[in-house]
Amino acid sequence: MSTLADRQSIVVGIDGTATALAAARWAGAVADRLRSPVVLLGVAPTLDYPLTSSSGINMVPELRAAAKNKLDEAFEAVRADHPRVEIRQILEDGMPARKLIEHSAVARMVVVAANFSDRLTTLLLGSTTLTVANKAACPVTVWRGSTDQPLPDGRPVLVGVDGSPGSTAAVGEAFELAAALDVEVVALHAWNDPDLLQWTPVPDAWETLAQQEEELLSERMAGWSEKYPDVTVTKVVQKNPPAQALLEYAESTQLVLTGSRGHNRLTGLLVGSTSQNLLHHAPSPVVICRER
């Protein structure tokens, strides 16, 4: 694996689609604010055996040349938007998901496009996108949105807070990105956990439960405003399914951050149901965070 990526770099998977190009432009804008380099990663897809055409011609050089052309296109787009950003290019042979996961071990963030080319195996998202979201070692941004307007704007960033280690990582990432983009943080805690609602309390008890959940959110947010005093924070507590609440608020925010799974999810799930919902339906980029 090439060593062009480092702990400060934002690695973007480039596959030639309009969505991947938009994701690269978004990553360039974020990198500009964070003073991070952007690493554009192109992968010439190969398997464990030689790829040949029906006439017996080795296809790898052609695939590599096509991947390089896509990298160059992305390079020029990012440079046009943000000429100050350091842009690096990596071209490798292999499987795209595997290469992105390898680079995630040394990157600050990995950005992949939410392409819809593999519906049969993943319902909505491509298999590369879901694999990277499940297995990357660093935060993963699954870029969604309008390819005509991919750059960050003045809307807040939204973070889901549930108290899990991944959620704590998401809160930290939300504050850092909000500070870099000079926008507000909306911290949302939805508390209709099925375990909590097995019993039906008397009406007055709902107010007590709501107060307890508000206190929980305040505890989880403690210290972050001191660390980022210039970031305005709006705290929201709802008795609602987490995915539903986050998707509703996502309509008025530019970015959604969440942990990879809640503290009460089955251990066999790599990306929990809330994160899965966001990856498939959010109107803007989704950042999946996990404890390093």
PDB file of C-alpha atoms in Angstrom:
ATOM      1  CA  MET A   1       0.000   0.000   0.000  1.00  0.00           C
ATOM      2  CA  SER A   2       1.221   3.504  -0.796  1.00  0.00           C
ATOM      3  CA  THR A   3       2.173   5.705   2.165  1.00  0.00           C
ATOM      4  CA  LEU A   4       0.813   8.967   0.747  1.00  0.00           C
ATOM      5  CA  ALA A   5      -2.030   8.957   3.292  1.00  0.00           C
ATOM      6  CA  ASP A   6      -1.345  10.064   6.867  1.00  0.00           C
ATOM      7  CA  ARG A   7      -3.187  10.847  10.103  1.00  0.00           C
ATOM      8  CA  GLN A   8      -4.244  14.271   8.844  1.00  0.00           C
ATOM      9  CA  SER A   9      -5.345  13.250   5.357  1.00  0.00           C
ATOM     10  CA  ILE A  10      -8.839  12.894   3.965  1.00  0.00           C
ATOM     11  CA  VAL A  11      -8.923   9.928   1.583  1.00  0.00           C
ATOM     12  CA  VAL A  12     -11.550   9.969  -1.167  1.00  0.00           C
ATOM     13  CA  GLY A  13     -12.498   6.975  -3.286  1.00  0.00           C
ATOM     14  CA  ILE A  14     -12.659   7.983  -6.961  1.00  0.00           C
ATOM     15  CA  ASP A  15     -14.633   5.731  -9.300  1.00  0.00           C
ATOM     16  CA  GLY A  16     -15.518   8.060 -12.170  1.00  0.00           C
ATOM     17  CA  THR A  17     -19.134   8.703 -11.141  1.00  0.00           C
ATOM     18  CA  ALA A  18     -20.585  12.185 -10.761  1.00  0.00           C
ATOM     19  CA  THR A  19     -21.273  11.407  -7.105  1.00  0.00           C
ATOM     20  CA  ALA A  20     -17.646  10.501  -6.434  1.00  0.00           C
ATOM     21  CA  LEU A  21     -16.532  13.728  -8.126  1.00  0.00           C
ATOM     22  CA  ALA A  22     -18.924  15.709  -5.926  1.00  0.00           C
ATOM     23  CA  ALA A  23     -17.615  13.834  -2.877  1.00  0.00           C
ATOM     24  CA  ALA A  24     -14.067  14.824  -3.821  1.00  0.00           C
ATOM     25  CA  ARG A  25     -15.064  18.485  -4.127  1.00  0.00           C
ATOM     26  CA  TRP A  26     -16.778  18.326  -0.721  1.00  0.00           C
ATOM     27  CA  ALA A  27     -13.706  16.691   0.795  1.00  0.00           C
ATOM     28  CA  GLY A  28     -11.541  19.418  -0.704  1.00  0.00           C
ATOM     29  CA  ALA A  29     -13.637  22.100   0.985  1.00  0.00           C
ATOM     30  CA  VAL A  30     -13.441  20.345   4.355  1.00  0.00           C
ATOM     31  CA  ALA A  31      -9.710  19.767   3.945  1.00  0.00           C
ATOM     32  CA  ASP A  32      -9.252  23.450   3.189  1.00  0.00           C
ATOM     33  CA  ARG A  33     -10.913  24.374   6.498  1.00  0.00           C
ATOM     34  CA  LEU A  34      -9.048  21.680   8.459  1.00  0.00           C
ATOM     35  CA  ARG A  35      -5.728  22.400   6.712  1.00  0.00           C
ATOM     36  CA  SER A  36      -5.497  18.746   5.778  1.00  0.00           C
ATOM     37  CA  PRO A  37      -4.257  17.156   2.566  1.00  0.00           C
ATOM     38  CA  VAL A  38      -6.680  15.362   0.277  1.00  0.00           C
ATOM     39  CA  VAL A  39      -5.703  11.940  -1.030  1.00  0.00           C
ATOM     40  CA  LEU A  40      -7.586  10.891  -4.156  1.00  0.00           C
ATOM     41  CA  LEU A  41      -7.541   7.111  -4.341  1.00  0.00           C
ATOM     42  CA  GLY A  42      -8.217   5.391  -7.642  1.00  0.00           C
ATOM     43  CA  VAL A  43      -8.348   1.619  -7.838  1.00  0.00           C
ATOM     44  CA  ALA A  44      -8.042  -0.377 -11.030  1.00  0.00           C
ATOM     45  CA  PRO A  45     -10.345  -3.279 -10.109  1.00  0.00           C
ATOM     46  CA  THR A  46      -8.591  -6.620 -10.329  1.00  0.00           C
ATOM     47  CA  LEU A  47      -9.265 -10.056  -8.933  1.00  0.00           C
ATOM     48  CA  ASP A  48      -6.905 -12.793  -7.811  1.00  0.00           C
ATOM     49  CA  TYR A  49      -6.540 -13.978 -11.382  1.00  0.00           C
ATOM     50  CA  PRO A  50      -5.684 -12.107 -14.620  1.00  0.00           C
ATOM     51  CA  LEU A  51      -8.493 -10.116 -16.225  1.00  0.00           C
ATOM     52  CA  THR A  52      -8.714 -10.764 -19.939  1.00  0.00           C
ATOM     53  CA  SER A  53     -11.194  -9.842 -22.639  1.00  0.00           C
ATOM     54  CA  SER A  54     -13.014 -12.395 -24.788  1.00  0.00           C
ATOM     55  CA  SER A  55     -10.175 -12.115 -27.283  1.00  0.00           C
ATOM     56  CA  GLY A  56      -7.590 -12.955 -24.617  1.00  0.00           C
ATOM     57  CA  ILE A  57      -6.215  -9.421 -24.170  1.00  0.00           C
ATOM     58  CA  ASN A  58      -5.032  -8.450 -20.679  1.00  0.00           C
ATOM     59  CA  MET A  59      -7.481  -5.760 -19.482  1.00  0.00           C
ATOM     60  CA  VAL A  60      -5.494  -4.524 -16.480  1.00  0.00           C
ATOM     61  CA  PRO A  61      -3.526  -1.795 -18.336  1.00  0.00           C
ATOM     62  CA  GLU A  62      -6.740  -0.457 -19.835  1.00  0.00           C
ATOM     63  CA  LEU A  63      -8.476  -0.450 -16.451  1.00  0.00           C
ATOM     64  CA  ARG A  64      -5.489   1.283 -14.886  1.00  0.00           C
ATOM     65  CA  ALA A  65      -5.468   3.966 -17.593  1.00  0.00           C
ATOM     66  CA  ALA A  66      -9.191   4.581 -17.106  1.00  0.00           C
ATOM     67  CA  ALA A  67      -8.732   4.898 -13.345  1.00  0.00           C
ATOM     68  CA  LYS A  68      -5.886   7.380 -13.866  1.00  0.00           C
ATOM     69  CA  ASN A  69      -8.074   9.522 -16.116  1.00  0.00           C
ATOM     70  CA  LYS A  70     -10.759   9.610 -13.422  1.00  0.00           C
ATOM     71  CA  LEU A  71      -8.164  10.603 -10.836  1.00  0.00           C
ATOM     72  CA  ASP A  72      -6.914  13.437 -13.019  1.00  0.00           C
ATOM     73  CA  GLU A  73     -10.455  14.728 -13.502  1.00  0.00           C
ATOM     74  CA  ALA A  74     -11.062  14.752  -9.753  1.00  0.00           C
ATOM     75  CA  PHE A  75      -7.690  16.412  -9.151  1.00  0.00           C
ATOM     76  CA  GLU A  76      -8.536  19.273 -11.487  1.00  0.00           C
ATOM     77  CA  ALA A  77     -11.995  19.753  -9.943  1.00  0.00           C
ATOM     78  CA  VAL A  78     -10.654  19.946  -6.383  1.00  0.00           C
ATOM     79  CA  ARG A  79      -7.772  22.204  -7.392  1.00  0.00           C
ATOM     80  CA  ALA A  80     -10.165  24.577  -9.181  1.00  0.00           C
ATOM     81  CA  ASP A  81     -12.292  24.897  -6.028  1.00  0.00           C
ATOM     82  CA  HIS A  82      -9.453  25.062  -3.509  1.00  0.00           C
ATOM     83  CA  PRO A  83      -6.050  25.909  -4.995  1.00  0.00           C
ATOM     84  CA  ARG A  84      -4.411  26.065  -1.540  1.00  0.00           C
ATOM     85  CA  VAL A  85      -5.251  22.457  -0.637  1.00  0.00           C
ATOM     86  CA  GLU A  86      -2.513  19.862  -0.942  1.00  0.00           C
ATOM     87  CA  ILE A  87      -3.831  17.131  -3.251  1.00  0.00           C
ATOM     88  CA  ARG A  88      -2.191  13.744  -3.565  1.00  0.00           C
ATOM     89  CA  GLN A  89      -3.064  10.941  -5.969  1.00  0.00           C
ATOM     90  CA  ILE A  90      -2.793   7.206  -5.413  1.00  0.00           C
ATOM     91  CA  LEU A  91      -3.495   4.631  -8.113  1.00  0.00           C
ATOM     92  CA  GLU A  92      -3.539   1.002  -7.025  1.00  0.00           C
ATOM     93  CA  ASP A  93      -4.676  -2.340  -8.363  1.00  0.00           C
ATOM     94  CA  GLY A  94      -7.101  -4.427  -6.342  1.00  0.00           C
ATOM     95  CA  MET A  95     -10.572  -4.299  -4.859  1.00  0.00           C
ATOM     96  CA  PRO A  96     -11.795  -0.760  -4.083  1.00  0.00           C
ATOM     97  CA  ALA A  97     -13.346  -1.533  -0.699  1.00  0.00           C
ATOM     98  CA  ARG A  98     -10.260  -3.403   0.495  1.00  0.00           C
ATOM     99  CA  LYS A  99      -7.940  -0.567  -0.543  1.00  0.00           C
ATOM    100  CA  LEU A 100     -10.063   2.111   1.111  1.00  0.00           C
ATOM    101  CA  ILE A 101     -10.164   0.100   4.337  1.00  0.00           C
ATOM    102  CA  GLU A 102      -6.389  -0.317   4.255  1.00  0.00           C
ATOM    103  CA  HIS A 103      -5.894   3.434   3.926  1.00  0.00           C
ATOM    104  CA  SER A 104      -8.415   4.116   6.698  1.00  0.00           C
ATOM    105  CA  ALA A 105      -5.870   2.757   9.181  1.00  0.00           C
ATOM    106  CA  VAL A 106      -3.715   5.847   8.666  1.00  0.00           C
ATOM    107  CA  ALA A 107      -6.244   8.487   7.525  1.00  0.00           C
ATOM    108  CA  ARG A 108      -8.181  11.154   9.365  1.00  0.00           C
ATOM    109  CA  MET A 109     -11.319  10.420   7.328  1.00  0.00           C
ATOM    110  CA  VAL A 110     -12.381   8.307   4.361  1.00  0.00           C
ATOM    111  CA  VAL A 111     -14.986   9.669   1.953  1.00  0.00           C
ATOM    112  CA  VAL A 112     -17.000   7.406  -0.332  1.00  0.00           C
ATOM    113  CA  ALA A 113     -19.864   8.204  -2.661  1.00  0.00           C
ATOM    114  CA  ALA A 114     -23.349   6.832  -2.057  1.00  0.00           C
ATOM    115  CA  ASN A 115     -23.675   5.238  -5.463  1.00  0.00           C
ATOM    116  CA  PHE A 116     -26.720   3.184  -6.351  1.00  0.00           C
ATOM    117  CA  SER A 117     -25.254   0.681  -8.776  1.00  0.00           C
ATOM    118  CA  ASP A 118     -25.633  -2.518  -6.805  1.00  0.00           C
ATOM    119  CA  ARG A 119     -29.272  -2.633  -5.718  1.00  0.00           C
ATOM    120  CA  LEU A 120     -29.714  -6.408  -5.799  1.00  0.00           C
ATOM    121  CA  THR A 121     -27.025  -7.126  -3.226  1.00  0.00           C
ATOM    122  CA  THR A 122     -27.414  -4.108  -0.966  1.00  0.00           C
ATOM    123  CA  LEU A 123     -30.936  -2.816  -1.697  1.00  0.00           C
ATOM    124  CA  LEU A 124     -29.832   0.785  -2.129  1.00  0.00           C
ATOM    125  CA  LEU A 125     -26.165   1.425  -1.536  1.00  0.00           C
ATOM    126  CA  GLY A 126     -23.305  -0.093  -3.476  1.00  0.00           C
ATOM    127  CA  SER A 127     -21.436  -2.935  -1.810  1.00  0.00           C
ATOM    128  CA  THR A 128     -18.161  -0.957  -1.718  1.00  0.00           C
ATOM    129  CA  THR A 129     -19.824   1.871   0.204  1.00  0.00           C
ATOM    130  CA  LEU A 130     -21.382  -0.413   2.800  1.00  0.00           C
ATOM    131  CA  THR A 131     -18.237  -2.485   3.226  1.00  0.00           C
ATOM    132  CA  VAL A 132     -16.138   0.602   3.892  1.00  0.00           C
ATOM    133  CA  ALA A 133     -18.743   2.047   6.271  1.00  0.00           C
ATOM    134  CA  ASN A 134     -18.742  -1.229   8.183  1.00  0.00           C
ATOM    135  CA  LYS A 135     -15.021  -1.869   8.425  1.00  0.00           C
ATOM    136  CA  ALA A 136     -13.020   1.360   8.150  1.00  0.00           C
ATOM    137  CA  ALA A 137     -10.819   2.241  11.110  1.00  0.00           C
ATOM    138  CA  CYS A 138     -11.435   6.003  10.903  1.00  0.00           C
ATOM    139  CA  PRO A 139     -14.569   8.128  10.420  1.00  0.00           C
ATOM    140  CA  VAL A 140     -16.292   7.398   7.105  1.00  0.00           C
ATOM    141  CA  THR A 141     -18.268  10.031   5.242  1.00  0.00           C
ATOM    142  CA  VAL A 142     -20.807   8.540   2.868  1.00  0.00           C
ATOM    143  CA  TRP A 143     -21.404  11.457   0.549  1.00  0.00           C
ATOM    144  CA  ARG A 144     -24.998  12.103  -0.448  1.00  0.00           C
ATOM    145  CA  GLY A 145     -26.696  15.165  -1.881  1.00  0.00           C
ATOM    146  CA  SER A 146     -26.876  17.300  -4.984  1.00  0.00           C
ATOM    147  CA  THR A 147     -23.924  16.852  -7.314  1.00  0.00           C
ATOM    148  CA  ASP A 148     -24.575  20.394  -8.586  1.00  0.00           C
ATOM    149  CA  GLN A 149     -24.031  21.924  -5.133  1.00  0.00           C
ATOM    150  CA  PRO A 150     -21.597  19.633  -3.289  1.00  0.00           C
ATOM    151  CA  LEU A 151     -19.725  22.186  -1.180  1.00  0.00           C
ATOM    152  CA  PRO A 152     -20.445  22.889   2.508  1.00  0.00           C
ATOM    153  CA  ASP A 153     -22.775  25.776   3.336  1.00  0.00           C
ATOM    154  CA  GLY A 154     -23.905  27.715   6.405  1.00  0.00           C
ATOM    155  CA  ARG A 155     -26.377  25.172   7.772  1.00  0.00           C
ATOM    156  CA  PRO A 156     -25.688  23.352  11.072  1.00  0.00           C
ATOM    157  CA  VAL A 157     -24.182  19.909  11.467  1.00  0.00           C
ATOM    158  CA  LEU A 158     -26.373  17.331  13.196  1.00  0.00           C
ATOM    159  CA  VAL A 159     -25.075  14.680  15.588  1.00  0.00           C
ATOM    160  CA  GLY A 160     -26.972  11.794  17.146  1.00  0.00           C
ATOM    161  CA  VAL A 161     -26.167  11.275  20.835  1.00  0.00           C
ATOM    162  CA  ASP A 162     -26.911   7.986  22.609  1.00  0.00           C
ATOM    163  CA  GLY A 163     -24.040   7.566  25.056  1.00  0.00           C
ATOM    164  CA  SER A 164     -22.229   4.799  23.186  1.00  0.00           C
ATOM    165  CA  PRO A 165     -18.463   5.043  22.477  1.00  0.00           C
ATOM    166  CA  GLY A 166     -19.200   5.584  18.793  1.00  0.00           C
ATOM    167  CA  SER A 167     -21.632   8.365  19.653  1.00  0.00           C
ATOM    168  CA  THR A 168     -19.007  10.040  21.823  1.00  0.00           C
ATOM    169  CA  ALA A 169     -16.598   9.903  18.888  1.00  0.00           C
ATOM    170  CA  ALA A 170     -19.315  11.400  16.657  1.00  0.00           C
ATOM    171  CA  VAL A 171     -19.848  14.296  19.076  1.00  0.00           C
ATOM    172  CA  GLY A 172     -16.137  15.111  19.028  1.00  0.00           C
ATOM    173  CA  GLU A 173     -16.054  14.926  15.240  1.00  0.00           C
ATOM    174  CA  ALA A 174     -19.175  17.125  14.994  1.00  0.00           C
ATOM    175  CA  PHE A 175     -17.591  19.879  17.086  1.00  0.00           C
ATOM    176  CA  GLU A 176     -14.343  19.781  15.140  1.00  0.00           C
ATOM    177  CA  LEU A 177     -16.119  19.981  11.790  1.00  0.00           C
ATOM    178  CA  ALA A 178     -18.535  22.655  12.999  1.00  0.00           C
ATOM    179  CA  ALA A 179     -15.634  24.764  14.257  1.00  0.00           C
ATOM    180  CA  ALA A 180     -13.814  24.363  10.947  1.00  0.00           C
ATOM    181  CA  LEU A 181     -16.913  25.201   8.905  1.00  0.00           C
ATOM    182  CA  ASP A 182     -18.001  27.985  11.316  1.00  0.00           C
ATOM    183  CA  VAL A 183     -21.482  26.545  11.813  1.00  0.00           C
ATOM    184  CA  GLU A 184     -23.749  25.414  14.658  1.00  0.00           C
ATOM    185  CA  VAL A 185     -24.014  21.923  16.161  1.00  0.00           C
ATOM    186  CA  VAL A 186     -27.451  20.383  16.667  1.00  0.00           C
ATOM    187  CA  ALA A 187     -27.129  17.554  19.223  1.00  0.00           C
ATOM    188  CA  LEU A 188     -30.121  15.239  19.086  1.00  0.00           C
ATOM    189  CA  HIS A 189     -31.009  12.504  21.575  1.00  0.00           C
ATOM    190  CA  ALA A 190     -34.009  10.272  20.823  1.00  0.00           C
ATOM    191  CA  TRP A 191     -35.052   8.080  23.704  1.00  0.00           C
ATOM    192  CA  ASN A 192     -37.748   5.627  22.701  1.00  0.00           C
ATOM    193  CA  ASP A 193     -35.547   2.589  23.317  1.00  0.00           C
ATOM    194  CA  PRO A 194     -37.739  -0.571  23.127  1.00  0.00           C
ATOM    195  CA  ASP A 195     -36.271  -1.735  26.430  1.00  0.00           C
ATOM    196  CA  LEU A 196     -37.504   1.470  28.067  1.00  0.00           C
ATOM    197  CA  LEU A 197     -41.000   1.247  26.608  1.00  0.00           C
ATOM    198  CA  GLN A 198     -41.810  -2.316  27.646  1.00  0.00           C
ATOM    199  CA  TRP A 199     -43.917  -0.862  30.409  1.00  0.00           C
ATOM    200  CA  THR A 200     -46.401   2.025  30.247  1.00  0.00           C
ATOM    201  CA  PRO A 201     -45.915   4.545  33.026  1.00  0.00           C
ATOM    202  CA  VAL A 202     -48.657   6.776  34.343  1.00  0.00           C
ATOM    203  CA  PRO A 203     -48.926  10.056  32.372  1.00  0.00           C
ATOM    204  CA  ASP A 204     -46.947  12.122  34.904  1.00  0.00           C
ATOM    205  CA  ALA A 205     -44.027   9.716  34.621  1.00  0.00           C
ATOM    206  CA  TRP A 206     -43.383  10.694  31.000  1.00  0.00           C
ATOM    207  CA  GLU A 207     -42.349  14.162  32.146  1.00  0.00           C
ATOM    208  CA  THR A 208     -39.909  12.625  34.624  1.00  0.00           C
ATOM    209  CA  LEU A 209     -38.464  10.343  31.949  1.00  0.00           C
ATOM    210  CA  ALA A 210     -38.094  13.250  29.537  1.00  0.00           C
ATOM    211  CA  GLN A 211     -36.245  15.243  32.182  1.00  0.00           C
ATOM    212  CA  GLN A 212     -33.908  12.320  32.813  1.00  0.00           C
ATOM    213  CA  GLU A 213     -33.136  12.047  29.103  1.00  0.00           C
ATOM    214  CA  GLU A 214     -32.442  15.785  28.896  1.00  0.00           C
ATOM    215  CA  GLU A 215     -30.023  15.415  31.795  1.00  0.00           C
ATOM    216  CA  LEU A 216     -28.365  12.490  30.015  1.00  0.00           C
ATOM    217  CA  LEU A 217     -27.846  14.604  26.889  1.00  0.00           C
ATOM    218  CA  SER A 218     -26.380  17.431  28.958  1.00  0.00           C
ATOM    219  CA  GLU A 219     -23.977  14.990  30.597  1.00  0.00           C
ATOM    220  CA  ARG A 220     -22.862  13.652  27.214  1.00  0.00           C
ATOM    221  CA  MET A 221     -22.268  17.191  25.934  1.00  0.00           C
ATOM    222  CA  ALA A 222     -20.404  18.377  29.029  1.00  0.00           C
ATOM    223  CA  GLY A 223     -16.989  19.796  28.283  1.00  0.00           C
ATOM    224  CA  TRP A 224     -17.385  20.169  24.535  1.00  0.00           C
ATOM    225  CA  SER A 225     -18.561  23.785  24.648  1.00  0.00           C
ATOM    226  CA  GLU A 226     -15.575  24.640  26.821  1.00  0.00           C
ATOM    227  CA  LYS A 227     -13.265  23.026  24.287  1.00  0.00           C
ATOM    228  CA  TYR A 228     -15.017  24.748  21.366  1.00  0.00           C
ATOM    229  CA  PRO A 229     -16.325  28.030  22.853  1.00  0.00           C
ATOM    230  CA  ASP A 230     -17.079  29.576  19.464  1.00  0.00           C
ATOM    231  CA  VAL A 231     -19.433  26.761  18.408  1.00  0.00           C
ATOM    232  CA  THR A 232     -23.118  27.343  19.144  1.00  0.00           C
ATOM    233  CA  VAL A 233     -24.955  24.218  20.336  1.00  0.00           C
ATOM    234  CA  THR A 234     -28.661  23.434  20.180  1.00  0.00           C
ATOM    235  CA  LYS A 235     -29.757  20.430  22.241  1.00  0.00           C
ATOM    236  CA  VAL A 236     -32.809  18.465  21.149  1.00  0.00           C
ATOM    237  CA  VAL A 237     -34.478  15.622  23.053  1.00  0.00           C
ATOM    238  CA  GLN A 238     -37.285  13.644  21.413  1.00  0.00           C
ATOM    239  CA  LYS A 239     -39.388  10.611  22.268  1.00  0.00           C
ATOM    240  CA  ASN A 240     -39.048   9.136  18.813  1.00  0.00           C
ATOM    241  CA  PRO A 241     -37.212   6.401  16.924  1.00  0.00           C
ATOM    242  CA  PRO A 242     -33.632   7.689  16.506  1.00  0.00           C
ATOM    243  CA  ALA A 243     -33.494   7.248  12.732  1.00  0.00           C
ATOM    244  CA  GLN A 244     -36.821   9.037  12.251  1.00  0.00           C
ATOM    245  CA  ALA A 245     -35.780  11.944  14.451  1.00  0.00           C
ATOM    246  CA  LEU A 246     -32.389  12.319  12.765  1.00  0.00           C
ATOM    247  CA  LEU A 247     -33.865  12.146   9.268  1.00  0.00           C
ATOM    248  CA  GLU A 248     -36.404  14.851  10.126  1.00  0.00           C
ATOM    249  CA  TYR A 249     -33.708  17.205  11.388  1.00  0.00           C
ATOM    250  CA  ALA A 250     -31.378  16.277   8.537  1.00  0.00           C
ATOM    251  CA  GLU A 251     -33.659  18.167   6.159  1.00  0.00           C
ATOM    252  CA  SER A 252     -32.358  21.450   7.601  1.00  0.00           C
ATOM    253  CA  THR A 253     -28.718  20.502   8.269  1.00  0.00           C
ATOM    254  CA  GLN A 254     -25.747  19.966   5.957  1.00  0.00           C
ATOM    255  CA  LEU A 255     -24.182  16.937   7.589  1.00  0.00           C
ATOM    256  CA  VAL A 256     -25.289  14.097   9.879  1.00  0.00           C
ATOM    257  CA  LEU A 257     -22.907  12.350  12.276  1.00  0.00           C
ATOM    258  CA  THR A 258     -23.618   9.164  14.164  1.00  0.00           C
ATOM    259  CA  GLY A 259     -21.847   6.343  15.929  1.00  0.00           C
ATOM    260  CA  SER A 260     -21.457   3.068  14.115  1.00  0.00           C
ATOM    261  CA  ARG A 261     -24.025   1.470  16.402  1.00  0.00           C
ATOM    262  CA  GLY A 262     -25.913   2.217  19.599  1.00  0.00           C
ATOM    263  CA  HIS A 263     -24.956   0.785  22.960  1.00  0.00           C
ATOM    264  CA  ASN A 264     -27.975  -1.516  22.947  1.00  0.00           C
ATOM    265  CA  ARG A 265     -27.564  -3.005  19.466  1.00  0.00           C
ATOM    266  CA  LEU A 266     -26.810  -6.629  18.760  1.00  0.00           C
ATOM    267  CA  THR A 267     -23.052  -7.169  18.758  1.00  0.00           C
ATOM    268  CA  GLY A 268     -23.218  -8.919  15.407  1.00  0.00           C
ATOM    269  CA  LEU A 269     -24.246  -5.708  13.633  1.00  0.00           C
ATOM    270  CA  LEU A 270     -21.317  -3.661  12.389  1.00  0.00           C
ATOM    271  CA  VAL A 271     -23.424  -0.674  11.408  1.00  0.00           C
ATOM    272  CA  GLY A 272     -26.573  -0.396  13.503  1.00  0.00           C
ATOM    273  CA  SER A 273     -30.081   0.111  12.176  1.00  0.00           C
ATOM    274  CA  THR A 274     -30.049   3.867  12.805  1.00  0.00           C
ATOM    275  CA  SER A 275     -26.835   4.314  10.836  1.00  0.00           C
ATOM    276  CA  GLN A 276     -28.144   2.037   8.075  1.00  0.00           C
ATOM    277  CA  ASN A 277     -31.275   4.190   7.775  1.00  0.00           C
ATOM    278  CA  LEU A 278     -29.218   7.337   7.484  1.00  0.00           C
ATOM    279  CA  LEU A 279     -26.878   5.830   4.890  1.00  0.00           C
ATOM    280  CA  HIS A 280     -29.831   4.917   2.697  1.00  0.00           C
ATOM    281  CA  HIS A 281     -32.114   7.920   3.173  1.00  0.00           C
ATOM    282  CA  ALA A 282     -30.325  11.034   4.482  1.00  0.00           C
ATOM    283  CA  PRO A 283     -30.478  14.066   2.155  1.00  0.00           C
ATOM    284  CA  SER A 284     -26.894  15.092   2.966  1.00  0.00           C
ATOM    285  CA  PRO A 285     -23.531  13.450   3.738  1.00  0.00           C
ATOM    286  CA  VAL A 286     -23.470  11.000   6.655  1.00  0.00           C
ATOM    287  CA  VAL A 287     -20.400  10.535   8.845  1.00  0.00           C
ATOM    288  CA  ILE A 288     -20.098   7.186  10.619  1.00  0.00           C
ATOM    289  CA  CYS A 289     -17.784   7.343  13.637  1.00  0.00           C
ATOM    290  CA  ARG A 290     -16.401   4.590  15.811  1.00  0.00           C
ATOM    291  CA  GLU A 291     -14.087   4.529  18.776  1.00  0.00           C
ATOM    292  CA  ARG A 292     -10.478   4.353  17.542  1.00  0.00           C
TER     293      ARG A 292
END
